[in-house]
Amino acid sequence: MLVLGRAQVEALLDMDALIDALASAMTDLSAGRASSPDRVAALVPERDGFLAAMPGFVPSAGVLMSKLVSVFPHNGGTPVPTHQALIVVFDPHAGEPAALLDGTAITAARTAAGSALSARLLAREDASVLAVLGTGAQARSHAEAMCRVRPIRHIRVAGRDRAKAAALADALSADLQIPAEATASYAEALDGAEIAAATTHAVDPVIRRSWLTPGVHVTSVGFNPDGREIDDATVAEALVCVESRQAALAPFPAGSNDLLLPLRDGVITEAHVHAELGELLAGSKPGRSARDQITLYKSVGVAVQDAAAAALVVAAARERSAGTDIRLE
């Protein structure tokens, strides 16, 4: 069995290839060819944390795998990530364990790649101002991914901690060679933004309709069972797209409060979820219909994304003779 650590995974995973691989995986999912059951979780109430299991099979990638991911929000601000994961890849022909790899880097990369894919499908072609809400690993990876699908010329960063926002803005400016600045508030970051990437653990919405510019594409990947990132008015007015209707509208730990709460309160119906990414890719559902239309991609994370990423990493590792082979017997 091939074993790959985090640094190796990061070195082997190419973001451009990942965005393309996710397009195939999401198409498989919406067409019913992929298998991606809703995640299940064991709760750790005293830490507000949980350990989730996410198995998936993607025929287009030839990969069968399962991810175990822990979410411990109180790790925020410490050297220990809030999200930590392992992925086990199995031979899809015989079911033998084939690889064990760090899933923390994959989770960050595939989540950002999914958002970038949504921007490729839904954001205006000339979108150049990016607002990044949040200051953690997802914020950084989203900024990097968005720059690969749209001509980003300016980045604004906002978070609860202005110093962390400033540090991330400085890092992004240096890494991406694009002007980036920290703003004093989420509203200020969103003013005039043409793409908004919400990557927070917010209790109260950080995306509010009154703060948004017409024509903005919003991506939301934050997950907090006690909160939400997007207000009712934004959800109600936006063209809403998801990875999977089943996953997005499922109860905790699979679904999204950003959709479940307005659904519960009668603000929207299930029919308001316009499309899955795979349906946009297949052409069975239309995307943006007007320049001023607000579009929203609400991500909950599905296992086929991890599977597509793991397949890329394992293939690259075999090609470059990276990692360590161990025997389980």
PDB file of C-alpha atoms in Angstrom, residues 72-310:
ATOM      1  CA  PHE A  72     -12.818  20.630  15.566  1.00  0.00           C
ATOM      2  CA  PRO A  73     -13.585  24.362  15.323  1.00  0.00           C
ATOM      3  CA  HIS A  74     -11.864  25.220  18.621  1.00  0.00           C
ATOM      4  CA  ASN A  75      -8.540  24.447  16.924  1.00  0.00           C
ATOM      5  CA  GLY A  76      -8.898  27.780  15.130  1.00  0.00           C
ATOM      6  CA  GLY A  77      -6.010  30.081  15.986  1.00  0.00           C
ATOM      7  CA  THR A  78      -3.788  27.172  17.049  1.00  0.00           C
ATOM      8  CA  PRO A  79      -1.150  25.240  15.095  1.00  0.00           C
ATOM      9  CA  VAL A  80      -3.624  22.343  14.759  1.00  0.00           C
ATOM     10  CA  PRO A  81      -5.992  22.651  11.750  1.00  0.00           C
ATOM     11  CA  THR A  82      -9.740  22.760  12.326  1.00  0.00           C
ATOM     12  CA  HIS A  83     -10.165  20.123   9.594  1.00  0.00           C
ATOM     13  CA  GLN A  84      -7.915  17.054   9.537  1.00  0.00           C
ATOM     14  CA  ALA A  85      -8.355  14.032   7.316  1.00  0.00           C
ATOM     15  CA  LEU A  86      -7.072  10.720   6.033  1.00  0.00           C
ATOM     16  CA  ILE A  87      -8.028   9.063   2.758  1.00  0.00           C
ATOM     17  CA  VAL A  88      -7.805   5.357   1.984  1.00  0.00           C
ATOM     18  CA  VAL A  89      -7.915   4.391  -1.688  1.00  0.00           C
ATOM     19  CA  PHE A  90      -9.036   0.888  -2.673  1.00  0.00           C
ATOM     20  CA  ASP A  91      -8.602  -1.080  -5.876  1.00  0.00           C
ATOM     21  CA  PRO A  92     -12.039  -0.720  -7.544  1.00  0.00           C
ATOM     22  CA  HIS A  93     -11.676  -4.159  -9.184  1.00  0.00           C
ATOM     23  CA  ALA A  94     -10.778  -6.311  -6.183  1.00  0.00           C
ATOM     24  CA  GLY A  95     -11.408  -4.010  -3.213  1.00  0.00           C
ATOM     25  CA  GLU A  96      -7.837  -4.207  -1.909  1.00  0.00           C
ATOM     26  CA  PRO A  97      -6.453  -1.198   0.016  1.00  0.00           C
ATOM     27  CA  ALA A  98      -4.078   0.529  -2.409  1.00  0.00           C
ATOM     28  CA  ALA A  99      -3.065   3.835  -0.824  1.00  0.00           C
ATOM     29  CA  LEU A 100      -3.220   5.813   2.401  1.00  0.00           C
ATOM     30  CA  LEU A 101      -2.755   9.548   2.093  1.00  0.00           C
ATOM     31  CA  ASP A 102      -3.147  12.754   3.995  1.00  0.00           C
ATOM     32  CA  GLY A 103      -6.593  14.172   3.372  1.00  0.00           C
ATOM     33  CA  THR A 104      -6.152  17.561   5.027  1.00  0.00           C
ATOM     34  CA  ALA A 105      -4.394  19.081   2.017  1.00  0.00           C
ATOM     35  CA  ILE A 106      -6.829  17.367  -0.341  1.00  0.00           C
ATOM     36  CA  THR A 107      -9.831  18.753   1.555  1.00  0.00           C
ATOM     37  CA  ALA A 108      -8.506  22.304   1.260  1.00  0.00           C
ATOM     38  CA  ALA A 109      -7.613  21.927  -2.405  1.00  0.00           C
ATOM     39  CA  ARG A 110     -10.709  20.113  -3.647  1.00  0.00           C
ATOM     40  CA  THR A 111     -13.061  22.497  -1.827  1.00  0.00           C
ATOM     41  CA  ALA A 112     -11.399  25.495  -3.465  1.00  0.00           C
ATOM     42  CA  ALA A 113     -11.318  23.703  -6.817  1.00  0.00           C
ATOM     43  CA  GLY A 114     -15.072  23.082  -6.570  1.00  0.00           C
ATOM     44  CA  SER A 115     -15.674  26.765  -5.938  1.00  0.00           C
ATOM     45  CA  ALA A 116     -13.404  27.671  -8.842  1.00  0.00           C
ATOM     46  CA  LEU A 117     -15.315  25.271 -11.068  1.00  0.00           C
ATOM     47  CA  SER A 118     -18.552  27.008 -10.055  1.00  0.00           C
ATOM     48  CA  ALA A 119     -16.981  30.363 -10.911  1.00  0.00           C
ATOM     49  CA  ARG A 120     -15.884  29.028 -14.296  1.00  0.00           C
ATOM     50  CA  LEU A 121     -19.517  28.045 -14.926  1.00  0.00           C
ATOM     51  CA  LEU A 122     -21.358  30.962 -13.327  1.00  0.00           C
ATOM     52  CA  ALA A 123     -19.189  34.043 -12.727  1.00  0.00           C
ATOM     53  CA  ARG A 124     -19.057  36.797 -15.309  1.00  0.00           C
ATOM     54  CA  GLU A 125     -16.207  36.312 -17.768  1.00  0.00           C
ATOM     55  CA  ASP A 126     -14.648  39.646 -16.835  1.00  0.00           C
ATOM     56  CA  ALA A 127     -14.936  39.250 -13.039  1.00  0.00           C
ATOM     57  CA  SER A 128     -11.760  40.804 -11.654  1.00  0.00           C
ATOM     58  CA  VAL A 129     -12.444  41.824  -8.034  1.00  0.00           C
ATOM     59  CA  LEU A 130     -12.417  38.985  -5.509  1.00  0.00           C
ATOM     60  CA  ALA A 131     -13.612  39.212  -1.900  1.00  0.00           C
ATOM     61  CA  VAL A 132     -12.298  36.475   0.388  1.00  0.00           C
ATOM     62  CA  LEU A 133     -14.192  36.148   3.655  1.00  0.00           C
ATOM     63  CA  GLY A 134     -12.203  34.215   6.255  1.00  0.00           C
ATOM     64  CA  THR A 135      -8.491  33.938   6.982  1.00  0.00           C
ATOM     65  CA  GLY A 136      -7.794  30.202   7.263  1.00  0.00           C
ATOM     66  CA  ALA A 137      -6.558  27.497   4.914  1.00  0.00           C
ATOM     67  CA  GLN A 138      -9.716  27.615   2.804  1.00  0.00           C
ATOM     68  CA  ALA A 139      -9.414  31.374   2.355  1.00  0.00           C
ATOM     69  CA  ARG A 140      -5.894  31.015   0.980  1.00  0.00           C
ATOM     70  CA  SER A 141      -6.735  28.084  -1.298  1.00  0.00           C
ATOM     71  CA  HIS A 142      -9.847  29.839  -2.635  1.00  0.00           C
ATOM     72  CA  ALA A 143      -7.875  32.936  -3.602  1.00  0.00           C
ATOM     73  CA  GLU A 144      -5.335  30.793  -5.425  1.00  0.00           C
ATOM     74  CA  ALA A 145      -7.989  28.739  -7.220  1.00  0.00           C
ATOM     75  CA  MET A 146     -10.158  31.672  -8.298  1.00  0.00           C
ATOM     76  CA  CYS A 147      -7.186  33.311  -9.980  1.00  0.00           C
ATOM     77  CA  ARG A 148      -6.946  30.290 -12.274  1.00  0.00           C
ATOM     78  CA  VAL A 149     -10.460  30.639 -13.720  1.00  0.00           C
ATOM     79  CA  ARG A 150     -11.069  34.402 -13.839  1.00  0.00           C
ATOM     80  CA  PRO A 151      -8.855  37.462 -14.521  1.00  0.00           C
ATOM     81  CA  ILE A 152      -8.593  38.550 -10.882  1.00  0.00           C
ATOM     82  CA  ARG A 153      -6.869  41.923 -10.574  1.00  0.00           C
ATOM     83  CA  HIS A 154      -7.656  42.829  -6.981  1.00  0.00           C
ATOM     84  CA  ILE A 155      -8.308  40.817  -3.810  1.00  0.00           C
ATOM     85  CA  ARG A 156      -9.950  41.971  -0.602  1.00  0.00           C
ATOM     86  CA  VAL A 157      -9.684  39.912   2.591  1.00  0.00           C
ATOM     87  CA  ALA A 158     -11.985  40.224   5.604  1.00  0.00           C
ATOM     88  CA  GLY A 159     -12.186  38.224   8.818  1.00  0.00           C
ATOM     89  CA  ARG A 160     -12.942  38.456  12.507  1.00  0.00           C
ATOM     90  CA  ASP A 161      -9.268  39.221  13.210  1.00  0.00           C
ATOM     91  CA  ARG A 162      -7.975  42.212  11.237  1.00  0.00           C
ATOM     92  CA  ALA A 163      -4.340  41.237  11.880  1.00  0.00           C
ATOM     93  CA  LYS A 164      -4.906  37.775  10.374  1.00  0.00           C
ATOM     94  CA  ALA A 165      -6.688  39.332   7.420  1.00  0.00           C
ATOM     95  CA  ALA A 166      -3.746  41.683   6.871  1.00  0.00           C
ATOM     96  CA  ALA A 167      -1.262  38.818   7.105  1.00  0.00           C
ATOM     97  CA  LEU A 168      -3.206  36.765   4.569  1.00  0.00           C
ATOM     98  CA  ALA A 169      -3.515  39.756   2.222  1.00  0.00           C
ATOM     99  CA  ASP A 170       0.254  40.290   2.372  1.00  0.00           C
ATOM    100  CA  ALA A 171       0.881  36.596   1.673  1.00  0.00           C
ATOM    101  CA  LEU A 172      -1.518  36.553  -1.265  1.00  0.00           C
ATOM    102  CA  SER A 173       0.045  39.680  -2.738  1.00  0.00           C
ATOM    103  CA  ALA A 174       3.467  38.050  -2.594  1.00  0.00           C
ATOM    104  CA  ASP A 175       2.392  34.602  -3.809  1.00  0.00           C
ATOM    105  CA  LEU A 176      -0.039  35.613  -6.545  1.00  0.00           C
ATOM    106  CA  GLN A 177       1.548  38.928  -7.584  1.00  0.00           C
ATOM    107  CA  ILE A 178      -1.890  40.535  -7.342  1.00  0.00           C
ATOM    108  CA  PRO A 179      -2.757  43.521  -5.131  1.00  0.00           C
ATOM    109  CA  ALA A 180      -4.536  42.291  -1.998  1.00  0.00           C
ATOM    110  CA  GLU A 181      -5.740  44.307   0.970  1.00  0.00           C
ATOM    111  CA  ALA A 182      -7.419  43.653   4.295  1.00  0.00           C
ATOM    112  CA  THR A 183     -10.701  45.462   4.871  1.00  0.00           C
ATOM    113  CA  ALA A 184     -12.309  46.553   8.123  1.00  0.00           C
ATOM    114  CA  SER A 185     -15.535  44.616   7.560  1.00  0.00           C
ATOM    115  CA  TYR A 186     -17.202  41.971   5.429  1.00  0.00           C
ATOM    116  CA  ALA A 187     -19.435  44.671   3.934  1.00  0.00           C
ATOM    117  CA  GLU A 188     -16.421  46.669   2.821  1.00  0.00           C
ATOM    118  CA  ALA A 189     -14.812  43.620   1.235  1.00  0.00           C
ATOM    119  CA  LEU A 190     -18.000  42.825  -0.678  1.00  0.00           C
ATOM    120  CA  ASP A 191     -18.627  46.361  -1.954  1.00  0.00           C
ATOM    121  CA  GLY A 192     -17.956  46.120  -5.692  1.00  0.00           C
ATOM    122  CA  ALA A 193     -16.719  42.519  -5.558  1.00  0.00           C
ATOM    123  CA  GLU A 194     -17.587  40.429  -8.603  1.00  0.00           C
ATOM    124  CA  ILE A 195     -16.724  37.112  -6.921  1.00  0.00           C
ATOM    125  CA  ALA A 196     -17.183  36.521  -3.196  1.00  0.00           C
ATOM    126  CA  ALA A 197     -15.684  33.447  -1.527  1.00  0.00           C
ATOM    127  CA  ALA A 198     -17.068  32.788   1.959  1.00  0.00           C
ATOM    128  CA  THR A 199     -14.839  30.388   3.925  1.00  0.00           C
ATOM    129  CA  THR A 200     -15.857  31.036   7.534  1.00  0.00           C
ATOM    130  CA  HIS A 201     -17.208  29.264  10.605  1.00  0.00           C
ATOM    131  CA  ALA A 202     -19.759  32.034  11.012  1.00  0.00           C
ATOM    132  CA  VAL A 203     -22.775  31.890  13.285  1.00  0.00           C
ATOM    133  CA  ASP A 204     -24.351  34.983  11.713  1.00  0.00           C
ATOM    134  CA  PRO A 205     -24.318  35.585   7.945  1.00  0.00           C
ATOM    135  CA  VAL A 206     -21.209  37.183   6.474  1.00  0.00           C
ATOM    136  CA  ILE A 207     -22.930  37.443   3.082  1.00  0.00           C
ATOM    137  CA  ARG A 208     -25.919  39.801   3.170  1.00  0.00           C
ATOM    138  CA  ARG A 209     -27.948  40.871   0.160  1.00  0.00           C
ATOM    139  CA  SER A 210     -27.603  44.568   0.948  1.00  0.00           C
ATOM    140  CA  TRP A 211     -23.805  44.254   0.760  1.00  0.00           C
ATOM    141  CA  LEU A 212     -23.699  42.578  -2.659  1.00  0.00           C
ATOM    142  CA  THR A 213     -23.034  44.142  -6.035  1.00  0.00           C
ATOM    143  CA  PRO A 214     -25.352  43.140  -8.907  1.00  0.00           C
ATOM    144  CA  GLY A 215     -23.894  40.305 -10.950  1.00  0.00           C
ATOM    145  CA  VAL A 216     -21.679  38.910  -8.191  1.00  0.00           C
ATOM    146  CA  HIS A 217     -20.980  35.192  -7.997  1.00  0.00           C
ATOM    147  CA  VAL A 218     -20.964  33.952  -4.395  1.00  0.00           C
ATOM    148  CA  THR A 219     -19.339  30.739  -3.233  1.00  0.00           C
ATOM    149  CA  SER A 220     -19.997  29.490   0.286  1.00  0.00           C
ATOM    150  CA  VAL A 221     -18.118  26.557   1.824  1.00  0.00           C
ATOM    151  CA  GLY A 222     -18.442  27.386   5.529  1.00  0.00           C
ATOM    152  CA  PHE A 223     -19.968  24.783   7.817  1.00  0.00           C
ATOM    153  CA  ASN A 224     -21.283  25.490  11.286  1.00  0.00           C
ATOM    154  CA  PRO A 225     -24.157  23.425  12.702  1.00  0.00           C
ATOM    155  CA  ASP A 226     -25.083  26.406  14.869  1.00  0.00           C
ATOM    156  CA  GLY A 227     -24.895  29.092  12.191  1.00  0.00           C
ATOM    157  CA  ARG A 228     -24.838  30.062   8.539  1.00  0.00           C
ATOM    158  CA  GLU A 229     -22.855  32.192   6.083  1.00  0.00           C
ATOM    159  CA  ILE A 230     -25.628  33.446   3.754  1.00  0.00           C
ATOM    160  CA  ASP A 231     -28.726  35.461   4.677  1.00  0.00           C
ATOM    161  CA  ASP A 232     -32.260  34.620   3.522  1.00  0.00           C
ATOM    162  CA  ALA A 233     -32.487  37.513   1.072  1.00  0.00           C
ATOM    163  CA  THR A 234     -29.393  36.413  -0.840  1.00  0.00           C
ATOM    164  CA  VAL A 235     -30.565  32.815  -1.043  1.00  0.00           C
ATOM    165  CA  ALA A 236     -34.038  33.919  -2.155  1.00  0.00           C
ATOM    166  CA  GLU A 237     -32.794  36.222  -4.932  1.00  0.00           C
ATOM    167  CA  ALA A 238     -29.851  34.203  -6.224  1.00  0.00           C
ATOM    168  CA  LEU A 239     -29.627  31.493  -8.833  1.00  0.00           C
ATOM    169  CA  VAL A 240     -28.690  28.673  -6.429  1.00  0.00           C
ATOM    170  CA  CYS A 241     -26.430  25.805  -7.476  1.00  0.00           C
ATOM    171  CA  VAL A 242     -25.014  22.907  -5.425  1.00  0.00           C
ATOM    172  CA  GLU A 243     -22.874  19.799  -5.804  1.00  0.00           C
ATOM    173  CA  SER A 244     -25.767  17.490  -4.979  1.00  0.00           C
ATOM    174  CA  ARG A 245     -29.360  18.329  -4.097  1.00  0.00           C
ATOM    175  CA  GLN A 246     -29.545  15.219  -1.945  1.00  0.00           C
ATOM    176  CA  ALA A 247     -26.469  16.178   0.070  1.00  0.00           C
ATOM    177  CA  ALA A 248     -27.214  19.905   0.337  1.00  0.00           C
ATOM    178  CA  LEU A 249     -30.757  19.341   1.616  1.00  0.00           C
ATOM    179  CA  ALA A 250     -29.951  16.403   3.909  1.00  0.00           C
ATOM    180  CA  PRO A 251     -29.941  16.849   7.697  1.00  0.00           C
ATOM    181  CA  PHE A 252     -26.730  17.371   9.693  1.00  0.00           C
ATOM    182  CA  PRO A 253     -23.958  16.346   9.194  1.00  0.00           C
ATOM    183  CA  ALA A 254     -24.460  16.325   5.421  1.00  0.00           C
ATOM    184  CA  GLY A 255     -26.601  19.333   4.579  1.00  0.00           C
ATOM    185  CA  SER A 256     -26.373  23.125   4.757  1.00  0.00           C
ATOM    186  CA  ASN A 257     -28.131  25.472   7.166  1.00  0.00           C
ATOM    187  CA  ASP A 258     -27.803  28.145   4.479  1.00  0.00           C
ATOM    188  CA  LEU A 259     -30.460  26.256   2.532  1.00  0.00           C
ATOM    189  CA  LEU A 260     -32.210  24.224   5.230  1.00  0.00           C
ATOM    190  CA  LEU A 261     -33.169  27.230   7.382  1.00  0.00           C
ATOM    191  CA  PRO A 262     -34.830  29.290   4.607  1.00  0.00           C
ATOM    192  CA  LEU A 263     -36.473  26.068   3.430  1.00  0.00           C
ATOM    193  CA  ARG A 264     -37.814  25.409   6.934  1.00  0.00           C
ATOM    194  CA  ASP A 265     -39.080  28.976   7.238  1.00  0.00           C
ATOM    195  CA  GLY A 266     -40.862  28.960   3.898  1.00  0.00           C
ATOM    196  CA  VAL A 267     -38.528  31.503   2.293  1.00  0.00           C
ATOM    197  CA  ILE A 268     -37.729  29.040  -0.503  1.00  0.00           C
ATOM    198  CA  THR A 269     -38.879  25.619  -1.669  1.00  0.00           C
ATOM    199  CA  GLU A 270     -36.697  22.710  -2.756  1.00  0.00           C
ATOM    200  CA  ALA A 271     -37.377  23.751  -6.350  1.00  0.00           C
ATOM    201  CA  HIS A 272     -35.392  26.950  -5.696  1.00  0.00           C
ATOM    202  CA  VAL A 273     -32.185  24.905  -5.893  1.00  0.00           C
ATOM    203  CA  HIS A 274     -31.710  25.508  -9.586  1.00  0.00           C
ATOM    204  CA  ALA A 275     -28.972  23.087 -10.571  1.00  0.00           C
ATOM    205  CA  GLU A 276     -26.158  20.783  -9.613  1.00  0.00           C
ATOM    206  CA  LEU A 277     -22.735  21.543 -11.057  1.00  0.00           C
ATOM    207  CA  GLY A 278     -22.954  18.329 -13.069  1.00  0.00           C
ATOM    208  CA  GLU A 279     -26.198  19.499 -14.664  1.00  0.00           C
ATOM    209  CA  LEU A 280     -24.591  22.794 -15.686  1.00  0.00           C
ATOM    210  CA  LEU A 281     -21.658  20.893 -17.155  1.00  0.00           C
ATOM    211  CA  ALA A 282     -23.911  18.501 -19.050  1.00  0.00           C
ATOM    212  CA  GLY A 283     -26.025  21.376 -20.371  1.00  0.00           C
ATOM    213  CA  SER A 284     -29.246  20.008 -18.914  1.00  0.00           C
ATOM    214  CA  LYS A 285     -29.660  23.160 -16.815  1.00  0.00           C
ATOM    215  CA  PRO A 286     -28.754  26.708 -17.879  1.00  0.00           C
ATOM    216  CA  GLY A 287     -26.346  28.909 -15.956  1.00  0.00           C
ATOM    217  CA  ARG A 288     -26.222  32.693 -15.636  1.00  0.00           C
ATOM    218  CA  SER A 289     -28.956  34.343 -17.689  1.00  0.00           C
ATOM    219  CA  ALA A 290     -28.195  38.034 -17.117  1.00  0.00           C
ATOM    220  CA  ARG A 291     -25.188  40.181 -16.341  1.00  0.00           C
ATOM    221  CA  ASP A 292     -26.788  41.563 -13.177  1.00  0.00           C
ATOM    222  CA  GLN A 293     -27.965  38.179 -11.910  1.00  0.00           C
ATOM    223  CA  ILE A 294     -26.593  37.072  -8.542  1.00  0.00           C
ATOM    224  CA  THR A 295     -25.410  33.469  -8.585  1.00  0.00           C
ATOM    225  CA  LEU A 296     -24.719  31.331  -5.513  1.00  0.00           C
ATOM    226  CA  TYR A 297     -22.794  28.084  -5.210  1.00  0.00           C
ATOM    227  CA  LYS A 298     -23.423  26.469  -1.834  1.00  0.00           C
ATOM    228  CA  SER A 299     -20.940  23.684  -1.166  1.00  0.00           C
ATOM    229  CA  VAL A 300     -21.294  21.002   1.491  1.00  0.00           C
ATOM    230  CA  GLY A 301     -18.451  18.836   0.195  1.00  0.00           C
ATOM    231  CA  VAL A 302     -19.102  15.446  -1.393  1.00  0.00           C
ATOM    232  CA  ALA A 303     -16.900  12.372  -1.495  1.00  0.00           C
ATOM    233  CA  VAL A 304     -16.575  12.284  -5.279  1.00  0.00           C
ATOM    234  CA  GLN A 305     -14.470  15.446  -5.015  1.00  0.00           C
ATOM    235  CA  ASP A 306     -12.057  13.743  -2.628  1.00  0.00           C
ATOM    236  CA  ALA A 307     -12.015  10.707  -4.889  1.00  0.00           C
ATOM    237  CA  ALA A 308     -11.092  12.729  -7.964  1.00  0.00           C
ATOM    238  CA  ALA A 309      -8.310  14.480  -6.066  1.00  0.00           C
ATOM    239  CA  ALA A 310      -6.981  11.250  -4.571  1.00  0.00           C
TER     240      ALA A 310
END
